[in-house]
Short mmCIF file of C-alpha atoms and ligand atoms in Angstrom, two decimals:
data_model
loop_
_atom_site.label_atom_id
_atom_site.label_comp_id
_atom_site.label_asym_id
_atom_site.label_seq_id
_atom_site.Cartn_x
_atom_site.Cartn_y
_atom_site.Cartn_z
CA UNK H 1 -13.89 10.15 -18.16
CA UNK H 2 -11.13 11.49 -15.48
CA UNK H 3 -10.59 9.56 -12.47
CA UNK H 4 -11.83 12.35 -9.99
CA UNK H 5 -15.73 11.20 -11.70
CA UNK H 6 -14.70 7.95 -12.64
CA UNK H 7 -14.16 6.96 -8.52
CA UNK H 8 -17.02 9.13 -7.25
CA UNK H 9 -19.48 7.08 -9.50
CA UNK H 10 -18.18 3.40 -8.38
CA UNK H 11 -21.15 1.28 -8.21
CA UNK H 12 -23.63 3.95 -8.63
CA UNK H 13 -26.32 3.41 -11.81
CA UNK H 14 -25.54 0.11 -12.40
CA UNK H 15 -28.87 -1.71 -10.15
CA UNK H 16 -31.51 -1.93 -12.72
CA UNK H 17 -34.05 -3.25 -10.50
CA UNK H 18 -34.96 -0.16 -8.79
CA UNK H 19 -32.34 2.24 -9.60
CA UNK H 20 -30.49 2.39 -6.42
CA UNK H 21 -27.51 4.72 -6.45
CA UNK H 22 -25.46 3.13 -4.23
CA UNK H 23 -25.00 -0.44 -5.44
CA UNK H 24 -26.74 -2.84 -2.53
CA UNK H 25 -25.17 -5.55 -0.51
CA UNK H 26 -25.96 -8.83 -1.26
CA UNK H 27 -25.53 -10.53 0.96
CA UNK H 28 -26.86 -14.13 -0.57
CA UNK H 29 -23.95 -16.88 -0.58
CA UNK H 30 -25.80 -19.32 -3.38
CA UNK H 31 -27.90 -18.18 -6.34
CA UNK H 32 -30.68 -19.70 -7.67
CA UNK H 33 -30.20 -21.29 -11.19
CA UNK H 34 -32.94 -20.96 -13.33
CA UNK H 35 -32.79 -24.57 -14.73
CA UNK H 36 -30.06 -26.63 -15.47
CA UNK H 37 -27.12 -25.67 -17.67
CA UNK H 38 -28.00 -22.63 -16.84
CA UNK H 39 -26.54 -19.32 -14.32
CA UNK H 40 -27.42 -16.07 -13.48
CA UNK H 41 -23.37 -15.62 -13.38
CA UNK H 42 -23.71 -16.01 -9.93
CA UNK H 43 -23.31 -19.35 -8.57
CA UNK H 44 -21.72 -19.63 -4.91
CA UNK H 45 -20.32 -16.26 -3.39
CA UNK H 46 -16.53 -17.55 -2.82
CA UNK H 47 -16.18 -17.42 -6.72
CA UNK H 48 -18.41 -14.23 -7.64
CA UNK H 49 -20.72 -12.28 -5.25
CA UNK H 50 -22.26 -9.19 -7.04
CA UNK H 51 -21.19 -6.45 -4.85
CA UNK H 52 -17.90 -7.48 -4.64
CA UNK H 53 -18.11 -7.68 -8.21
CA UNK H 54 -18.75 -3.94 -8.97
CA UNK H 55 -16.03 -3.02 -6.78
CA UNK H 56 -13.59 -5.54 -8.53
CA UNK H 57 -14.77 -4.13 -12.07
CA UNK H 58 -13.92 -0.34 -10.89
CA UNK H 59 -10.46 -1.94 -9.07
CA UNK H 60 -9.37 -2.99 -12.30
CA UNK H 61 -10.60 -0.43 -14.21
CA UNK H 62 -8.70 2.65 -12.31
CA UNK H 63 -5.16 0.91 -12.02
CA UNK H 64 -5.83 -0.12 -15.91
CA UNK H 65 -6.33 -3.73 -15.99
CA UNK H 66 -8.22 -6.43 -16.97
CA UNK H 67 -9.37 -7.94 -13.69
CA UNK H 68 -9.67 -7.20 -9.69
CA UNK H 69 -9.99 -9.32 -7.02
CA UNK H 70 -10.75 -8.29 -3.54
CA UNK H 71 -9.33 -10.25 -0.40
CA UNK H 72 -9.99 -10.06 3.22
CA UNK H 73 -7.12 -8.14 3.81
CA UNK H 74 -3.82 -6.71 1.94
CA UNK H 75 -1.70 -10.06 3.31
CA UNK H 76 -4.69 -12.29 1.85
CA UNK H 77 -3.68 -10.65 -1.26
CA UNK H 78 -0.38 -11.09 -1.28
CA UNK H 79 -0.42 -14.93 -0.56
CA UNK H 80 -2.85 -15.34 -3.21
CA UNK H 81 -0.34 -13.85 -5.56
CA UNK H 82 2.16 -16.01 -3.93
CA UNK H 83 0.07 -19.13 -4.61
CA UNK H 84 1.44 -18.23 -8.30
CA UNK H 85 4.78 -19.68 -7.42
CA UNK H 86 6.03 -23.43 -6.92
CA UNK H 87 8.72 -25.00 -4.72
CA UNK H 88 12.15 -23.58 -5.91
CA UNK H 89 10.82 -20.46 -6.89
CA UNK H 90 12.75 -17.31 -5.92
CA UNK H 91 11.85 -13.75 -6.25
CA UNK H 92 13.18 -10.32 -5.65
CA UNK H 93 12.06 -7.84 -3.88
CA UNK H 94 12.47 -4.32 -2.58
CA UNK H 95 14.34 -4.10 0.45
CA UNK H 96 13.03 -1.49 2.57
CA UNK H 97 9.60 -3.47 2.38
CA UNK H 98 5.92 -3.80 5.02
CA UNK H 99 6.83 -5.71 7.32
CA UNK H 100 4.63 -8.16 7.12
CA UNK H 101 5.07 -9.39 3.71
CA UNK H 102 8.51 -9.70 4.99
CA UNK H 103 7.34 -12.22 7.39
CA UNK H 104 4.95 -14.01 4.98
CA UNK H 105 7.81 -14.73 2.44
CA UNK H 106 10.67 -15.64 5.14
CA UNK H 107 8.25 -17.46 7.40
CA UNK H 108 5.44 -19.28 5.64
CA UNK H 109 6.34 -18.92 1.82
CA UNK H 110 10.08 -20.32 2.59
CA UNK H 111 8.43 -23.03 4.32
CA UNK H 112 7.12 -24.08 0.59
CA UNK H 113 10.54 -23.57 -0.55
CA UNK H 114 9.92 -19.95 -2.63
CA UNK H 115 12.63 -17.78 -1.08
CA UNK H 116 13.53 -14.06 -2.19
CA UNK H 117 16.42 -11.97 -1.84
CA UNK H 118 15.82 -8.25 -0.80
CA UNK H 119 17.45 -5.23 -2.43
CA UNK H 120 16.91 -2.04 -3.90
CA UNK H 121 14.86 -2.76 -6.85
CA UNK H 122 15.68 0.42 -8.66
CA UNK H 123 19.30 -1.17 -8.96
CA UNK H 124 19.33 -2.88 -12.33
CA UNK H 125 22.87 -4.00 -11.61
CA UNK H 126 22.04 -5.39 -8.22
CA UNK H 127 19.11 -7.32 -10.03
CA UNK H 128 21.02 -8.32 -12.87
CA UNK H 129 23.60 -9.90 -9.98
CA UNK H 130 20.71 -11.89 -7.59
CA UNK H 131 19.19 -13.03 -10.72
CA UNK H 132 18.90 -17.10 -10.35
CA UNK H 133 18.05 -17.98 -14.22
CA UNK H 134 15.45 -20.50 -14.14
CA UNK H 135 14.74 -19.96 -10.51
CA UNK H 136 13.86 -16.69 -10.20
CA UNK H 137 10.35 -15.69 -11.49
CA UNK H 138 9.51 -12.07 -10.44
CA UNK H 139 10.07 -8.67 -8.98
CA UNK H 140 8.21 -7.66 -6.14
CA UNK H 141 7.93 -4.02 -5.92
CA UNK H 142 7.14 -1.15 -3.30
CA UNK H 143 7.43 2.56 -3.91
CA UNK H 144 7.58 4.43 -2.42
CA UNK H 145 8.60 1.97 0.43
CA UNK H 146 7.95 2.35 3.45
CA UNK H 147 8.62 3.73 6.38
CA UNK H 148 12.02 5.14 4.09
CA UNK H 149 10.47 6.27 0.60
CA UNK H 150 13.07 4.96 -1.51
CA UNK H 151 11.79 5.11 -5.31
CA UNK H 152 11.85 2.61 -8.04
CA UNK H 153 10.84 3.40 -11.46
CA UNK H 154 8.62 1.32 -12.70
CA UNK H 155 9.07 1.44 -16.85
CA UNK H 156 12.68 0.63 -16.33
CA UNK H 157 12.45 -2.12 -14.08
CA UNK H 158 9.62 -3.57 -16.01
CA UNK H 159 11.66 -3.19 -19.01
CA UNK H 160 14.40 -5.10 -17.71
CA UNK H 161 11.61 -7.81 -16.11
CA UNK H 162 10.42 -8.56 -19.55
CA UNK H 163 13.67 -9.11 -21.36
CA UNK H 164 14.69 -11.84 -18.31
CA UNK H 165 10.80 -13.11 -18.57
CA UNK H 166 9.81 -12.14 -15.12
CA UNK H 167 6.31 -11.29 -13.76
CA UNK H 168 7.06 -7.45 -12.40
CA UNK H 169 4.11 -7.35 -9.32
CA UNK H 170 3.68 -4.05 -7.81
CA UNK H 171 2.59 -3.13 -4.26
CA UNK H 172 0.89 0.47 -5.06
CA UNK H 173 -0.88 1.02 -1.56
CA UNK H 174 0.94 4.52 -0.84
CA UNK H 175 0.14 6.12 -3.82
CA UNK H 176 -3.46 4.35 -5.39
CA UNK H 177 -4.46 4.55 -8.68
CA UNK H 178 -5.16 8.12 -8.37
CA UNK H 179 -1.60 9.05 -8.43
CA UNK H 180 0.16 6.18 -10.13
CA UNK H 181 -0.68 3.45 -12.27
CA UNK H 182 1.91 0.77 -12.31
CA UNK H 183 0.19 -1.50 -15.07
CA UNK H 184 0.95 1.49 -17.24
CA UNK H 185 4.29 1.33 -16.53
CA UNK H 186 4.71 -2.18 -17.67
CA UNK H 187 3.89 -3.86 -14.78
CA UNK H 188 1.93 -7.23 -14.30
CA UNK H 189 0.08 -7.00 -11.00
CA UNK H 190 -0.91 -4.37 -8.51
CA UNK H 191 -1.42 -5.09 -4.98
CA UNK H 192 -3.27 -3.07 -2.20
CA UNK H 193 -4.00 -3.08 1.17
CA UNK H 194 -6.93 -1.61 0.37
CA UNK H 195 -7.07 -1.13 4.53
CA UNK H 196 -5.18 2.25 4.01
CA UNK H 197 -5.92 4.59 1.71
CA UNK H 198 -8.62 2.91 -0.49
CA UNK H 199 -10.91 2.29 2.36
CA UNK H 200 -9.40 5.54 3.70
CA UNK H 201 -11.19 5.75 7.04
CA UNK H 202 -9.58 3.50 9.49
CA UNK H 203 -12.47 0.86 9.77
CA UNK H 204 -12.12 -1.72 6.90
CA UNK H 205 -9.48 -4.05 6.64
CA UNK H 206 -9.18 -5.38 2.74
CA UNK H 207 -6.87 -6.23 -0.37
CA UNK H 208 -6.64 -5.87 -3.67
CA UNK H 209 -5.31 -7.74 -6.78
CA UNK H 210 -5.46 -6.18 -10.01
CA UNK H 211 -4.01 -8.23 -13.32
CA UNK H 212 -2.91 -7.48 -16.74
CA UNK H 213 -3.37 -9.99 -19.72
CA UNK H 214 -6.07 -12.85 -19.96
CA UNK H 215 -4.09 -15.83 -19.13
CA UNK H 216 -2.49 -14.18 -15.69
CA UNK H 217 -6.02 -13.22 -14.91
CA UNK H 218 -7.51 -16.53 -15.55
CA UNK H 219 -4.89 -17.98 -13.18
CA UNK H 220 -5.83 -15.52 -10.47
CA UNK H 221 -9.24 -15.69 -10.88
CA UNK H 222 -8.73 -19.58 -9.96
CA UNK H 223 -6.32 -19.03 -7.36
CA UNK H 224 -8.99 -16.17 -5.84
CA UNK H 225 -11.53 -18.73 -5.62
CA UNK H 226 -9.54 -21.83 -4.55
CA UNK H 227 -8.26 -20.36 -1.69
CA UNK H 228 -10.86 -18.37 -0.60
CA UNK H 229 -9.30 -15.49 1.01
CA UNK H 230 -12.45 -13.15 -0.44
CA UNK H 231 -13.70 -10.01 0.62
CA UNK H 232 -17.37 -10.23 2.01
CA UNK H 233 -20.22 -7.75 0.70
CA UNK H 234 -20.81 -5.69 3.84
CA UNK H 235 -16.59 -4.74 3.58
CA UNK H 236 -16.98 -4.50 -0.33
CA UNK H 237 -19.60 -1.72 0.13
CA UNK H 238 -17.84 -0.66 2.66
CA UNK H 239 -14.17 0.00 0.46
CA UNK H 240 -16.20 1.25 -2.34
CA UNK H 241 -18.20 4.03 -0.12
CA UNK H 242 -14.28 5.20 1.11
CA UNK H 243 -13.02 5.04 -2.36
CA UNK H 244 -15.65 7.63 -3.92
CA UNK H 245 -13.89 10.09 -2.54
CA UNK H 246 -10.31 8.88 -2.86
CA UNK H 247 -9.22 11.57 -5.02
CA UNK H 248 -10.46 14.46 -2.57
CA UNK H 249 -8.38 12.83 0.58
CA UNK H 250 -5.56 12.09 -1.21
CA UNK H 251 -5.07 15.87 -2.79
CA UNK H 252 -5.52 17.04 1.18
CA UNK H 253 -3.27 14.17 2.31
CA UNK H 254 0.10 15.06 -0.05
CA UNK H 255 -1.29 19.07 0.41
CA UNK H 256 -0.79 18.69 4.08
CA UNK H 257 1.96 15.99 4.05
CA UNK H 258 4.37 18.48 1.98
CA UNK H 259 3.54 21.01 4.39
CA UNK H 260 4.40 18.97 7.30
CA UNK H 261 7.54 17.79 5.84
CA UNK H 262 8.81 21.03 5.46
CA UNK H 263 8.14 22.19 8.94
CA UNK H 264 9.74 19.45 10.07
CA UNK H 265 12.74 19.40 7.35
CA UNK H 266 13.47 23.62 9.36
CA UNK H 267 13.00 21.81 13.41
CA UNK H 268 16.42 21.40 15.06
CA UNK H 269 15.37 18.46 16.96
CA UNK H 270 14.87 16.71 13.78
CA UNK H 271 17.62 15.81 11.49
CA UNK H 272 16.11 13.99 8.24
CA UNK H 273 13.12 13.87 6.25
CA UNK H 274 12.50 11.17 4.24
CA UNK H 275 9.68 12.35 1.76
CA UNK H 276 9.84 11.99 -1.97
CA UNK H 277 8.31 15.27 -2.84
CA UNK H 278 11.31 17.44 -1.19
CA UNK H 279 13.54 18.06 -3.80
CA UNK H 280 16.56 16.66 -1.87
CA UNK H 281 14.90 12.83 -2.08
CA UNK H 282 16.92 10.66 -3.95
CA UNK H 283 14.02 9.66 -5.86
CA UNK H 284 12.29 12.85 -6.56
CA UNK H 285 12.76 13.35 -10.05
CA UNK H 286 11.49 10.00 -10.91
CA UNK H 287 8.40 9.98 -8.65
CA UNK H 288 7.54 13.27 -10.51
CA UNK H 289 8.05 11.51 -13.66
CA UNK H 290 5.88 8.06 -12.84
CA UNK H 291 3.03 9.60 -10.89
CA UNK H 292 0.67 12.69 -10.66
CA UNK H 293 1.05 13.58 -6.91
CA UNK H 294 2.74 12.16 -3.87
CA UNK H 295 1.46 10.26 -0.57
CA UNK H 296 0.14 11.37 2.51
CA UNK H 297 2.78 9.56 4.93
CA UNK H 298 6.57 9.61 4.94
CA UNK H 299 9.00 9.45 7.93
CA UNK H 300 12.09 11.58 10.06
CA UNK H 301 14.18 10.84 12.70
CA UNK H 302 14.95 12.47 15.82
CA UNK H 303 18.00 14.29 16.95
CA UNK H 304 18.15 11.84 20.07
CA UNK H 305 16.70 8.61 20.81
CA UNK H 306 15.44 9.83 24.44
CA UNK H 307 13.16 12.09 22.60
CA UNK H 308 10.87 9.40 21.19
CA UNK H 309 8.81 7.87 24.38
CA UNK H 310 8.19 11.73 25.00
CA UNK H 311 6.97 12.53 21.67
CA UNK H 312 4.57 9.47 21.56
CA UNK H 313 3.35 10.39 24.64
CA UNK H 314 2.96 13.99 23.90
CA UNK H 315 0.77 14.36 20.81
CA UNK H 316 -2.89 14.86 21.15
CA UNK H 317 -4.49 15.02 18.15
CA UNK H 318 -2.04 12.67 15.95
CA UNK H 319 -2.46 9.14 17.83
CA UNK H 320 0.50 7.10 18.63
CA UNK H 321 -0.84 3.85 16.37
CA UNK H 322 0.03 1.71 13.43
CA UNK H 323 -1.55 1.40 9.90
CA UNK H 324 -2.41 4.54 7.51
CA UNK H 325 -3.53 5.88 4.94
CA UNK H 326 -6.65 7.16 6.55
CA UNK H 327 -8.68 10.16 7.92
CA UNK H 328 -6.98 10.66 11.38
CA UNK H 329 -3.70 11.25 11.40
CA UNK H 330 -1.34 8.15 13.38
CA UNK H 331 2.28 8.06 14.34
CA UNK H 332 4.03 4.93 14.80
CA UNK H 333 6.84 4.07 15.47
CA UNK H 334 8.84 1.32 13.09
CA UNK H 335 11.47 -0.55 14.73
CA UNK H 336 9.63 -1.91 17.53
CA UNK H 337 5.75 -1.47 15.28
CA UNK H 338 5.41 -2.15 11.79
CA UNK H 339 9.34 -3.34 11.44
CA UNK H 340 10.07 -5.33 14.03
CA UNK H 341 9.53 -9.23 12.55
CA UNK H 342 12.54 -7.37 10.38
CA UNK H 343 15.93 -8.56 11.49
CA UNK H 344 17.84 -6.02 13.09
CA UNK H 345 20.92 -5.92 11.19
CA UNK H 346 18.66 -5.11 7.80
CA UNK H 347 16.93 -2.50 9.47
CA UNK H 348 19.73 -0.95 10.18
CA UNK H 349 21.17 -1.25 6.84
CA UNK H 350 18.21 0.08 5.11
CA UNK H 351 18.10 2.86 7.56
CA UNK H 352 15.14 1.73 9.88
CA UNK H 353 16.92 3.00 13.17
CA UNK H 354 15.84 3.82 16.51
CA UNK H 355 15.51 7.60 16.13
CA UNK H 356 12.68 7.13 12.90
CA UNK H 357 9.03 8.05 13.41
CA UNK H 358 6.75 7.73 11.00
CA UNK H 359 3.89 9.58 10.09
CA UNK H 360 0.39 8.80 8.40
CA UNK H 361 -0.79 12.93 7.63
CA UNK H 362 -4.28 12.37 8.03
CA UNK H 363 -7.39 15.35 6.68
CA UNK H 364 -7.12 17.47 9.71
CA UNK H 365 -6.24 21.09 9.41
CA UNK H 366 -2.84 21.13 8.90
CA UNK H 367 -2.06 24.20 11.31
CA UNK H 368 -3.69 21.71 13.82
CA UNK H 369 -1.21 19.27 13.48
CA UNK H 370 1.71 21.34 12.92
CA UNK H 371 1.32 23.00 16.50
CA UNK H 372 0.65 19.26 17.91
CA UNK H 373 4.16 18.10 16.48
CA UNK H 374 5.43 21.44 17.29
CA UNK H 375 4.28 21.13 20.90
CA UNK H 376 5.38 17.89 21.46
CA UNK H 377 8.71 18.09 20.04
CA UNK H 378 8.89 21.27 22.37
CA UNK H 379 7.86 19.17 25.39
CA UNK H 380 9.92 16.36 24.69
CA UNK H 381 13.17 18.74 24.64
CA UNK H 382 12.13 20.08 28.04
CA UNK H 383 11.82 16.77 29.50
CA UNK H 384 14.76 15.15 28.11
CA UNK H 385 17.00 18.11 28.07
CA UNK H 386 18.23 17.31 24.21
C1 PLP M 1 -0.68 -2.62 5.42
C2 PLP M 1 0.11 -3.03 4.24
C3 PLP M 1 0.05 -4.34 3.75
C4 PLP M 1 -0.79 -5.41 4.42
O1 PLP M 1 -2.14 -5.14 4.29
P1 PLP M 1 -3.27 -5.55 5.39
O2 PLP M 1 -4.51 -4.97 4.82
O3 PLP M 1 -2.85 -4.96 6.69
O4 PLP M 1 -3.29 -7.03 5.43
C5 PLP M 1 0.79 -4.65 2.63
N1 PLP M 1 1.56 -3.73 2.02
C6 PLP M 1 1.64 -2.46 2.47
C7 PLP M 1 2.51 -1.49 1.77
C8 PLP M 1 0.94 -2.07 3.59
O5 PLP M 1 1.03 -0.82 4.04
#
């Protein structure tokens, strides 16, 4: 079945009680056994509660693996995939990278000794040259990344991964599984804020873990329930009702992000557009190899610096706040939002400077939100005299 039916039936005909179509919340935490030795499957709702277990089951079935986990949020996630590693571990990891999983490895993760270096993952030399043989264990991926959009492909680096014997873990909250499937690709893990695109609608905050191969999902499975980071029912019904229509948004997402991008690409107050799906992008061509359709946010910076404060103060129908991936459209602003627990000097070097916005393209009209940019760009010029 395509994934267009596949994600508009999560949950639905699978009650056989009374036939509900949207899967209930349960909202039990213990389950009855019916004598001993014996288990409904169900036992105590940290290790399996049965509405967060339909939405795991279609979570690993769209990104193609054998099992999900949901988490309380996207950073729950990732420290339960961090849980995999040990005291001298070291990973690597894409440079231009959220924030705060920036912050969880260099600030709580170091203090269990796992450290990382950060570079641009697509870089099979640069790889090859912060290997640590016997130290390092894995590649943590974004792309796109964010706020820049710099592309990695995925077979290639997996490729490589596997002949060193490292676990290749992929954060795939920009695009879904609607538009790329990293497991495909070679990959061992997938990792989602599920808060952004998934949930789509700016009111859930969850994570996702999705495994490949029996042994790795064992291990998570245990590390899941040992730490306990789980996603309750009423925010697993919750992620699943946002991701039955996943594939609608995200087609009117990348439909009005490209346009967006474009009228932005022609403004003279803006001088660069960093979007994978304009041909210029450094990685276009291999975005439009590894997935079916590009994400709804991307970034560009301003002529000026002055023009910023205006232009944050000046839209009306795009708010001036962080996250994305949902319904409304938000604009935030990364070195002093989403970046700023990055050092400086890194920001700068990836190109994280004081003249980049960024911009979640949300399911309004996109003529709406062209005229808002256009009139606050305009307004911001006045003001400023740029
Ligand atoms: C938001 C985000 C996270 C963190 O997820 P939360 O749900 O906010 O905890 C991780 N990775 C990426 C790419 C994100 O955008």
């Amino acid at each position: 079945m395509r994934i267009e039916s596949r994600l508009a039936q999560i949950g639905s005909v699978k009650e056989p009680v009374t036939g509900a179509v949207s899967y209930p919340i349960y909202q039990a935490t213990a389950f009855r056994h019916p004598k001993l030795g014996q288990s409904t499957g169900f036992d105590y709702a940290r290790t399996k509660s049965p509405t967060r277990k339909v939405l795991e089951e279609a979570a690993a079935e769209l990104e193609s693996g054998d099992a999900g986990f949901a988490c309380s949020s996207g950073m729950a996630a990732l420290q339960t995939i961090f849980a995999l590693f040990s005291q001298g571990d070291h990973l690597l990891v894409s440079l231009d990278l959220y924030g705060g999983t920036y912050r969880l490895i260099e600030q709580v993760m170091s203090r269990f000794g796992v450290t990382a270096s950060y570079l641009d993952t697509n870089n099979i030399e640069a790889l090859e040259a912060n290997l640590r043989p016997g130290s390092t264990k894995a590649v943590l991926v974004e792309t796109p990344t964010n706020p820049l959009m710099m592309i990695t492909d995925l077979a290639r680096v997996s490729e490589w991964a596997k002949s060193r014997g490292l676990l290749v873990i992929v954060d795939n909250t920009l695009l879904t599984p609607f538009f790329q499937r990293p497991l495909e690709l070679g990959a061992d893990i997938v990792i989602h804020s599920a808060t952004k695109y998934l949930a789509g609608h700016n009111d859930v905050l969850a994570g996702l873990i999705v495994t490949k191969g029996k042994e790795l999902s064992e291990r998570m499975a245990f590390l899941h329930n040992s730490i306990g980071a789980v996603l309750g029912p009423q925010d697993s019904w919750l992620l699943m009702r946002g991701m039955k229509t996943l594939a609608l948004r995200m087609e009117r997402h990348q439909a009005n992000a490209s346009r967006i991008a474009e009228f932005l690409l022609e403004h003279p107050l803006v001088t660069d557009v960093y979007y994978p799906a304009l041909p210029h992008h450094p990685g276009h061509e291999i975005q439009k190899r590894q997935s079916s359709g590009n994400t709804g946010i991307f970034s560009f910076k301003l002529k000026d610096v002055r023009l910023v404060e205006p232009v944050l103060r000046h839209v009306k129908l795009i708010a001036f706040a962080e996250s994305l991936g949902g319904v409304e459209s938000l604009m935030t602003y990364p070195a002093v939002q989403t970046h700023a627990d990055i050092p400086e000097e890194i920001r700068r070097a990836v190109g994280v400077d004081d003249r980049l916005l960024r911009l979640s393209v949300g399911i309004e009209h996109c003529d709406d939100l062209i005229e808002d940019l256009g009139q606050a760009l305009e307004q911001a010029a006045r003001e400023t005299e740029v």
